[in-house]
Tab-separated table of N, CA and C in Angstrom:
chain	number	residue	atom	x	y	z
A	1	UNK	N	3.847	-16.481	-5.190
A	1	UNK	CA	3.651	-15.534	-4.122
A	1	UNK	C	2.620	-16.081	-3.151
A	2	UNK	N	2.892	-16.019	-1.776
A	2	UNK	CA	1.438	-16.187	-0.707
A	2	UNK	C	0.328	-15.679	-1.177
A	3	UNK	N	-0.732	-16.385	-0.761
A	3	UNK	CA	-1.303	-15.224	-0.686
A	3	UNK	C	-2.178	-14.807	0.219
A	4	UNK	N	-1.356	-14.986	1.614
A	4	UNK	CA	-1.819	-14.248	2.882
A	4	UNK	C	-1.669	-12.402	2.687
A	5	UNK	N	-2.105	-12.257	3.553
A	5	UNK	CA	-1.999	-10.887	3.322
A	5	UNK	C	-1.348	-10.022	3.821
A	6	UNK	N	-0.438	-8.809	3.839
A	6	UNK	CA	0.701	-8.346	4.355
A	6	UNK	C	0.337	-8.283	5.998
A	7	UNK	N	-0.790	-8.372	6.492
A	7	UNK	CA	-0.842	-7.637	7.897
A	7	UNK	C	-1.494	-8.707	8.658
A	8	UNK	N	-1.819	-10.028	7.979
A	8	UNK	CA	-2.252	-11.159	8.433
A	8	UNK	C	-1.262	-12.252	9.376
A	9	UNK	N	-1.680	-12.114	10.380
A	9	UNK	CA	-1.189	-13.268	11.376
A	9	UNK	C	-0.038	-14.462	11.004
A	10	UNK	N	-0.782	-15.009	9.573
A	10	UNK	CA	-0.276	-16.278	9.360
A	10	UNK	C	0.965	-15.703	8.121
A	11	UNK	N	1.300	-14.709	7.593
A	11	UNK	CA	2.247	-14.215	6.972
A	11	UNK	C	3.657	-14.460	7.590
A	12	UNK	N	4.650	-15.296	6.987
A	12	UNK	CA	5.998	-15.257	7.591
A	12	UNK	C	6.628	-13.666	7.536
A	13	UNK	N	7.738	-13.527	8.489
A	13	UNK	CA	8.364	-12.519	8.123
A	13	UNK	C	8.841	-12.466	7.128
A	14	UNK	N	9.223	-13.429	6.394
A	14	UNK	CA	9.856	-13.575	5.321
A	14	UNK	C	9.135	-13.047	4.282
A	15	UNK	N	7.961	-13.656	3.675
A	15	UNK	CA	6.807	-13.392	2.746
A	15	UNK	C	6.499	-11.735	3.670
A	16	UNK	N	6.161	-11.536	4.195
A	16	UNK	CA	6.131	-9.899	4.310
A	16	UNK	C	7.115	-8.830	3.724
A	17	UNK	N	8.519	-9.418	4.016
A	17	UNK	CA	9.306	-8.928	3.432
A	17	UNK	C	9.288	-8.556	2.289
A	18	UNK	N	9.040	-9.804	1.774
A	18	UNK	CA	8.998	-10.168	0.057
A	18	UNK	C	7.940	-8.882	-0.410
A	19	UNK	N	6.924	-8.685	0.373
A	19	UNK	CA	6.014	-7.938	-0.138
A	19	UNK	C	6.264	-6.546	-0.064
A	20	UNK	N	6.741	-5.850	1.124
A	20	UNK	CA	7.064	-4.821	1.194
A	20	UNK	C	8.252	-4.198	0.198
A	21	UNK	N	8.859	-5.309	-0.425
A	21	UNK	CA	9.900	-4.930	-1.426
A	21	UNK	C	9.434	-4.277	-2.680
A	22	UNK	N	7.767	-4.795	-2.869
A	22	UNK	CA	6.755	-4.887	-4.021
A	22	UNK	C	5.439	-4.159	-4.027
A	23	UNK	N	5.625	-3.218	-2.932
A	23	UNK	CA	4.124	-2.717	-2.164
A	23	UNK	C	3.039	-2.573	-3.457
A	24	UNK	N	3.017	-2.303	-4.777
A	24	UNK	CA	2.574	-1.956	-5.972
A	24	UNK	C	1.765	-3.615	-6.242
A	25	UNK	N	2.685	-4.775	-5.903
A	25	UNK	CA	2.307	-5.631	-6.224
A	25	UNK	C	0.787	-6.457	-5.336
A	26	UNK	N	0.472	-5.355	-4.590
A	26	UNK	CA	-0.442	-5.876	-3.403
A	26	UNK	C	-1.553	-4.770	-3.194
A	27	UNK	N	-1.124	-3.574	-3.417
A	27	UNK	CA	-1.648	-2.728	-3.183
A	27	UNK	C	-2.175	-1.543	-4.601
A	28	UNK	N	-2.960	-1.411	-4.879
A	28	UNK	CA	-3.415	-0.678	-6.028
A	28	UNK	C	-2.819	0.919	-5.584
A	29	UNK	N	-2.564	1.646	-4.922
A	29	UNK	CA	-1.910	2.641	-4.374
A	29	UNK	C	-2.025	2.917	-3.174
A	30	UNK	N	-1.253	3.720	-3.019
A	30	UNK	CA	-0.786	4.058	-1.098
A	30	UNK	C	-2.115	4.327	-0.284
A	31	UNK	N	-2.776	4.894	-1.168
A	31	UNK	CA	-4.129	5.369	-0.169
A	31	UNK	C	-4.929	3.969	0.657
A	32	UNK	N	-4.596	2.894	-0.459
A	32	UNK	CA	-5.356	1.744	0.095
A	32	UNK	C	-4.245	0.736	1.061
A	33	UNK	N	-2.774	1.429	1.048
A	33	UNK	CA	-2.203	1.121	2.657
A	33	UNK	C	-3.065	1.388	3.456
A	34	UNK	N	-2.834	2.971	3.699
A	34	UNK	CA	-3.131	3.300	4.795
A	34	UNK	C	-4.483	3.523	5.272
A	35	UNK	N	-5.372	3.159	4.102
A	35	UNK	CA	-6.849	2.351	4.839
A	35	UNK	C	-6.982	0.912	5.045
A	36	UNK	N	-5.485	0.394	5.020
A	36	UNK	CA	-5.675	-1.231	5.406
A	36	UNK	C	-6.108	-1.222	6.760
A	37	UNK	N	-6.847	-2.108	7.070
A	37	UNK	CA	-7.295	-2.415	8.730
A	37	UNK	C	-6.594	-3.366	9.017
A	38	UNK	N	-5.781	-4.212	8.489
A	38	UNK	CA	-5.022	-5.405	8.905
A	38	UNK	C	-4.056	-5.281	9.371
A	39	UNK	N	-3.005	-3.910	9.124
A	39	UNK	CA	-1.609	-3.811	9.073
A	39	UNK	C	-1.413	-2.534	10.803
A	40	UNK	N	-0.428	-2.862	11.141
A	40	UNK	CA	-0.364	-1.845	12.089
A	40	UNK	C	0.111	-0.447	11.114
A	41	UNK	N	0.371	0.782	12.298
A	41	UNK	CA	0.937	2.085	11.437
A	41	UNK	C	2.399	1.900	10.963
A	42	UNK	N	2.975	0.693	11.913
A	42	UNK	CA	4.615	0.841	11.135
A	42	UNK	C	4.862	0.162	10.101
A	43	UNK	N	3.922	-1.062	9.567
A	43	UNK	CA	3.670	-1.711	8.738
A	43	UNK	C	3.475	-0.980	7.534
A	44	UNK	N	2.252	-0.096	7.522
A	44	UNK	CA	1.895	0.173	6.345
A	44	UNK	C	3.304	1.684	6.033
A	45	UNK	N	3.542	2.266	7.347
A	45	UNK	CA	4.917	2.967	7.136
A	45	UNK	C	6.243	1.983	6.180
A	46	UNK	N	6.702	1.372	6.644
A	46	UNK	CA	7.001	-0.102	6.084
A	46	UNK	C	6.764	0.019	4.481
A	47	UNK	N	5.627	-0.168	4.175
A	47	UNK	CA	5.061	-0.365	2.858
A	47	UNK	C	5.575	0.689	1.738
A	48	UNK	N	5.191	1.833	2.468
A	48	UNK	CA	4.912	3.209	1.881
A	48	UNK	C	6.615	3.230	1.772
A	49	UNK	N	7.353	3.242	2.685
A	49	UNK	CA	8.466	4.367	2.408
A	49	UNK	C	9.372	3.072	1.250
A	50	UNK	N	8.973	1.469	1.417
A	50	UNK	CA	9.845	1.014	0.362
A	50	UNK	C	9.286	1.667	-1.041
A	51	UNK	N	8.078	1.862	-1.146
A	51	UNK	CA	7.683	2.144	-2.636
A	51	UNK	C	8.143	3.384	-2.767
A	52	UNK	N	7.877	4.590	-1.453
A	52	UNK	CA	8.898	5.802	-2.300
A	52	UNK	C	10.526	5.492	-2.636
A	53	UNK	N	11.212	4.299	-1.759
A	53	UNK	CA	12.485	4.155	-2.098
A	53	UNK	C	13.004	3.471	-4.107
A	54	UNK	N	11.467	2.732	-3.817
A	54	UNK	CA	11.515	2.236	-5.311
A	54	UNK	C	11.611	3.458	-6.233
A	55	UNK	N	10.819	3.974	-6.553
A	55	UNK	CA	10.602	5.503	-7.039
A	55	UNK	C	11.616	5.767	-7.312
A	56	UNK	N	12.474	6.643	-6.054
A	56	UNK	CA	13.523	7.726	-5.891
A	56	UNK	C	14.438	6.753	-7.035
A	57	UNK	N	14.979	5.426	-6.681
A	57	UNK	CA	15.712	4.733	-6.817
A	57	UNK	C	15.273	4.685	-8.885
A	58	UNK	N	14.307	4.888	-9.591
A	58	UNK	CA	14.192	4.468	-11.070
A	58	UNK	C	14.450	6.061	-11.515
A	59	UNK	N	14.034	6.932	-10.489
A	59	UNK	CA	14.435	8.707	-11.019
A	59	UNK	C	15.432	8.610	-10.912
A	60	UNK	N	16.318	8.729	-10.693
A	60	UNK	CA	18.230	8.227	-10.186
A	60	UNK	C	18.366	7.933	-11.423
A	61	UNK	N	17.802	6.334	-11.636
A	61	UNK	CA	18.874	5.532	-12.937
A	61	UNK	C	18.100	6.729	-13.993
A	62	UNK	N	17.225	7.357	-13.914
A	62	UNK	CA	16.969	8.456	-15.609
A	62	UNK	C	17.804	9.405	-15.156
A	63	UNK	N	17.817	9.943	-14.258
A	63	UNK	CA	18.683	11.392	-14.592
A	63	UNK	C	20.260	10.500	-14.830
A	64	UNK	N	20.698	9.388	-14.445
A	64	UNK	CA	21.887	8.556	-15.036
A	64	UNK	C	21.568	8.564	-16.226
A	65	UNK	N	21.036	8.621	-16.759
A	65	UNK	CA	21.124	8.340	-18.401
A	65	UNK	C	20.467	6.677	-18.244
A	66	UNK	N	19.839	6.228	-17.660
A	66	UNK	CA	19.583	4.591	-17.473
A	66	UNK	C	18.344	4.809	-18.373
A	67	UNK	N	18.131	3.828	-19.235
A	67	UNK	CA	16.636	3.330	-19.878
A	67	UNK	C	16.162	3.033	-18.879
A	68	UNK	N	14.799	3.072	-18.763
A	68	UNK	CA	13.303	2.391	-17.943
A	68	UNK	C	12.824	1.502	-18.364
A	69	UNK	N	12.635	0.267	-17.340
A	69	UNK	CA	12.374	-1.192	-18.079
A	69	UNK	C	10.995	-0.356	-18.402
A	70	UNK	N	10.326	0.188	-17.567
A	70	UNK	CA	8.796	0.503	-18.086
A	70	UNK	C	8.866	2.223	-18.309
A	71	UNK	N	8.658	2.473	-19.312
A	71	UNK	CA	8.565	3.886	-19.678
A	71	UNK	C	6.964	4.637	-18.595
A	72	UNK	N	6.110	3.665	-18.951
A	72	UNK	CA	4.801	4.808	-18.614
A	72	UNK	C	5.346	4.855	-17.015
A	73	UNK	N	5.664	3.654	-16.284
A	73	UNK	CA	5.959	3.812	-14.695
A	73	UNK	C	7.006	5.392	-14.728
A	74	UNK	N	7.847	5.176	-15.692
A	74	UNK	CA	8.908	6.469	-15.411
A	74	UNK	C	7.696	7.707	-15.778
A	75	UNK	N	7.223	7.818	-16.983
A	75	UNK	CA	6.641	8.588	-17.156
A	75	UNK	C	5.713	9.501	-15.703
A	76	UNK	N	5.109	8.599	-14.503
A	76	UNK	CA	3.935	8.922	-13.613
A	76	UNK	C	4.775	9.029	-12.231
A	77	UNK	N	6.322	8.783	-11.983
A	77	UNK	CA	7.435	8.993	-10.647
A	77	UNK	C	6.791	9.900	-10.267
A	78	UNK	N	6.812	11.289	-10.386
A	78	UNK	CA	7.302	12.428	-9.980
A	78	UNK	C	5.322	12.675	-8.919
A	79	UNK	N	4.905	12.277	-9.695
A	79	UNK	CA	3.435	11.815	-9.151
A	79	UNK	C	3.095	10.992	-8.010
A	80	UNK	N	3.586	10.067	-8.653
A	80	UNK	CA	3.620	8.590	-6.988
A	80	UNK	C	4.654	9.008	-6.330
A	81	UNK	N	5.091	9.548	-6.460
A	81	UNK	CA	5.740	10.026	-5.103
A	81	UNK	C	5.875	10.764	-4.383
A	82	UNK	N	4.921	11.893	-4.938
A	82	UNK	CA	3.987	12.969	-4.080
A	82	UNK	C	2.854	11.902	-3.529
A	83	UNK	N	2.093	11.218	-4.035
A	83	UNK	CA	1.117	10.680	-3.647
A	83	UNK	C	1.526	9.816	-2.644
A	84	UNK	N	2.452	9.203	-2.655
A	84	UNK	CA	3.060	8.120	-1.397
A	84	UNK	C	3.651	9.079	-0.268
A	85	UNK	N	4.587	10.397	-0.449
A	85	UNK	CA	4.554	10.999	0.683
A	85	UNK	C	3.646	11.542	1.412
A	86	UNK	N	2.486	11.873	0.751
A	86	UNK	CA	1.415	12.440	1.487
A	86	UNK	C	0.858	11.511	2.214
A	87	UNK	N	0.924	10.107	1.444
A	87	UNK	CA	-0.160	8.912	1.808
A	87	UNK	C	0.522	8.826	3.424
A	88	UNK	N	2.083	8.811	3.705
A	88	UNK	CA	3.002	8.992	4.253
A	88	UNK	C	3.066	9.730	5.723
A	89	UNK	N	2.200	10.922	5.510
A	89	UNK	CA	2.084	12.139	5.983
A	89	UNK	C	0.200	11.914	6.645
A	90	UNK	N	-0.237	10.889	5.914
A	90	UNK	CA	-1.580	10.904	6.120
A	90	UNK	C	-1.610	9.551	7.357
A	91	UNK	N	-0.780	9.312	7.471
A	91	UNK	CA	-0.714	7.731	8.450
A	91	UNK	C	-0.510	8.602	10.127
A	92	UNK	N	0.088	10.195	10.164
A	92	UNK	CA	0.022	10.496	10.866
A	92	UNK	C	-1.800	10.581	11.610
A	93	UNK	N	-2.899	10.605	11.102
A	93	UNK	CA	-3.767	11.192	11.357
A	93	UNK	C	-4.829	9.639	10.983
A	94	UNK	N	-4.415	8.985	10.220
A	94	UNK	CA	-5.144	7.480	9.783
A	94	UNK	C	-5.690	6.929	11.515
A	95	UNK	N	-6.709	6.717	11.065
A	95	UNK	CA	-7.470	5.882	12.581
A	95	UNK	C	-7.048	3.847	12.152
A	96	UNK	N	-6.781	3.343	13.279
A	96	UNK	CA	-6.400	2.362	13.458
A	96	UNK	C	-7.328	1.252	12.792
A	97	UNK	N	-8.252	1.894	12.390
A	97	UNK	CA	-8.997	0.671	11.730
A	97	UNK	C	-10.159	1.210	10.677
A	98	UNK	N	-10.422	0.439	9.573
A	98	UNK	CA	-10.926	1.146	8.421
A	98	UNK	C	-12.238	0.212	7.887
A	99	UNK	N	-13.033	0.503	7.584
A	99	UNK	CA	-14.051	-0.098	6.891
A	99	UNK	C	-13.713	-0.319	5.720
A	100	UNK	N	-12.235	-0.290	4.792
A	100	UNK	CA	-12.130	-1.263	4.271
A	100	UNK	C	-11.287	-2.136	4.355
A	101	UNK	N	-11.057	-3.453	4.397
A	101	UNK	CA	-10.147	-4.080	5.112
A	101	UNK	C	-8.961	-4.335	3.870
A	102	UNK	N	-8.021	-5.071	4.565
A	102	UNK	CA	-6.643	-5.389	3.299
A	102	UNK	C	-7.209	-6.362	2.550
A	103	UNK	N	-7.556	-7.264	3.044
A	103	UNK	CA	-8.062	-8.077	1.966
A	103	UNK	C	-8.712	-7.866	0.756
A	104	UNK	N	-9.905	-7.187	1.434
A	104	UNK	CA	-10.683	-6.250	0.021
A	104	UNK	C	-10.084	-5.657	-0.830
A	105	UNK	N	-9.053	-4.768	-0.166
A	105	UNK	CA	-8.183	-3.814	-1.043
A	105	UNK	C	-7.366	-4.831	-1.859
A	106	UNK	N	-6.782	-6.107	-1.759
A	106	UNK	CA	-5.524	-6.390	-1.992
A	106	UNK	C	-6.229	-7.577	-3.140
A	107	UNK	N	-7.511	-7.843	-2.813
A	107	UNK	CA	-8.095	-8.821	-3.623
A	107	UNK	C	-8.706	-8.196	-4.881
A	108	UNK	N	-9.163	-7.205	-4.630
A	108	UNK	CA	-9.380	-6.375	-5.472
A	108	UNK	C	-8.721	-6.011	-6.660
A	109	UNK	N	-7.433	-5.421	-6.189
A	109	UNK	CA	-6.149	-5.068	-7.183
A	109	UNK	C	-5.817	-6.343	-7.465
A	110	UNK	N	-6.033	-7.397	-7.014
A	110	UNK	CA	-5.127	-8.825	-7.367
A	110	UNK	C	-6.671	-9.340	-8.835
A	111	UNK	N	-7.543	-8.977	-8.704
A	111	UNK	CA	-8.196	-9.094	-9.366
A	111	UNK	C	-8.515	-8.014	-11.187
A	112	UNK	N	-7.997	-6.761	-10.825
A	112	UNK	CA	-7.865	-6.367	-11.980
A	112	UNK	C	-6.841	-6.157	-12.218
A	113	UNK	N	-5.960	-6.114	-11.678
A	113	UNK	CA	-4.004	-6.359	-12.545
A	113	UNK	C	-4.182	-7.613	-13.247
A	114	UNK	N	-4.997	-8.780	-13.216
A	114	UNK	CA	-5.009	-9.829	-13.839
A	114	UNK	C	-5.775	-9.862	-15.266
A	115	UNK	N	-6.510	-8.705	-15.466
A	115	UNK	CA	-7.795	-8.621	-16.115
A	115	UNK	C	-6.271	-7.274	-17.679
C-alpha cells in the first residue's frame, strides 16, 4: 500500500481509489475523516459513503444467510453505520480545516492496528 495519504497531492488517482475502497484501512473511524484537514468535503464524502456501502453490503450477505469472514465486524454494522451516517451528516457543518491533520489521524491508526 502507499503510503501517501488519501488527500495528499502526490497520491495517484489510482492509490486513492484503492483507499477509498478500504476507508477502515486508513482511518480509525469516520469522525477522523471528517476532521481530516488534507482531504476536500467530497473526498472525505467519498470515503464515508464507500464504508457505509461496505457495511450495507456484509448486512445483506447475513440477512442472506452468508457467514461473516469477521463475526465481531458483523457483530458492531448496525453501529458503524449510524456512526458513518451521522459522520456523513456532520460534513455538512465540518469547517474546511482541522487541527488535526490526516496524517496524524492516519499515522496514528497505522500505528496501533499494527500493535
Amino acid at each position: 500500500m502507499n503510503d501517501n495519504l488519501p488527500g495528499d497531492p502526490q497520491m495517484a488517482d489510482s492509490d486513492f481509489d484503492a483507499a477509498v475502497s478500504d476507508p477502515s484501512a486508513f482511518f480509525e473511524n469516520p469522525a477522523a475523516i471528517v476532521a481530516d484537514a488534507t482531504m476536500t468535503i467530497e473526498q472525505k464524502r467519498r470515503f464515508l459513503e464507500g464504508w457505509a456501502q461496505d457495511i450495507t453490503a456484509r448486512q445483506r450477505a447475513a440477512q442472506e444467510g452468508m457467514v461473516p469472514e469477521n463475526p465481531q465486524l458483523a457483530d458492531n454494522d448496525a453501529a458503524l453505520l449510524k456512526y458513518v451516517m451521522t459522520s456523513i451528516d456532520d460534513l455538512q457543518t465540518a469547517p474546511e480545516s482541522s487541527s488535526v491533520t490526516g496524517r496524524q489521524s492516519w499515522q496514528r491508526w497505522r500505528l496501533t492496528s499494527k500493535n
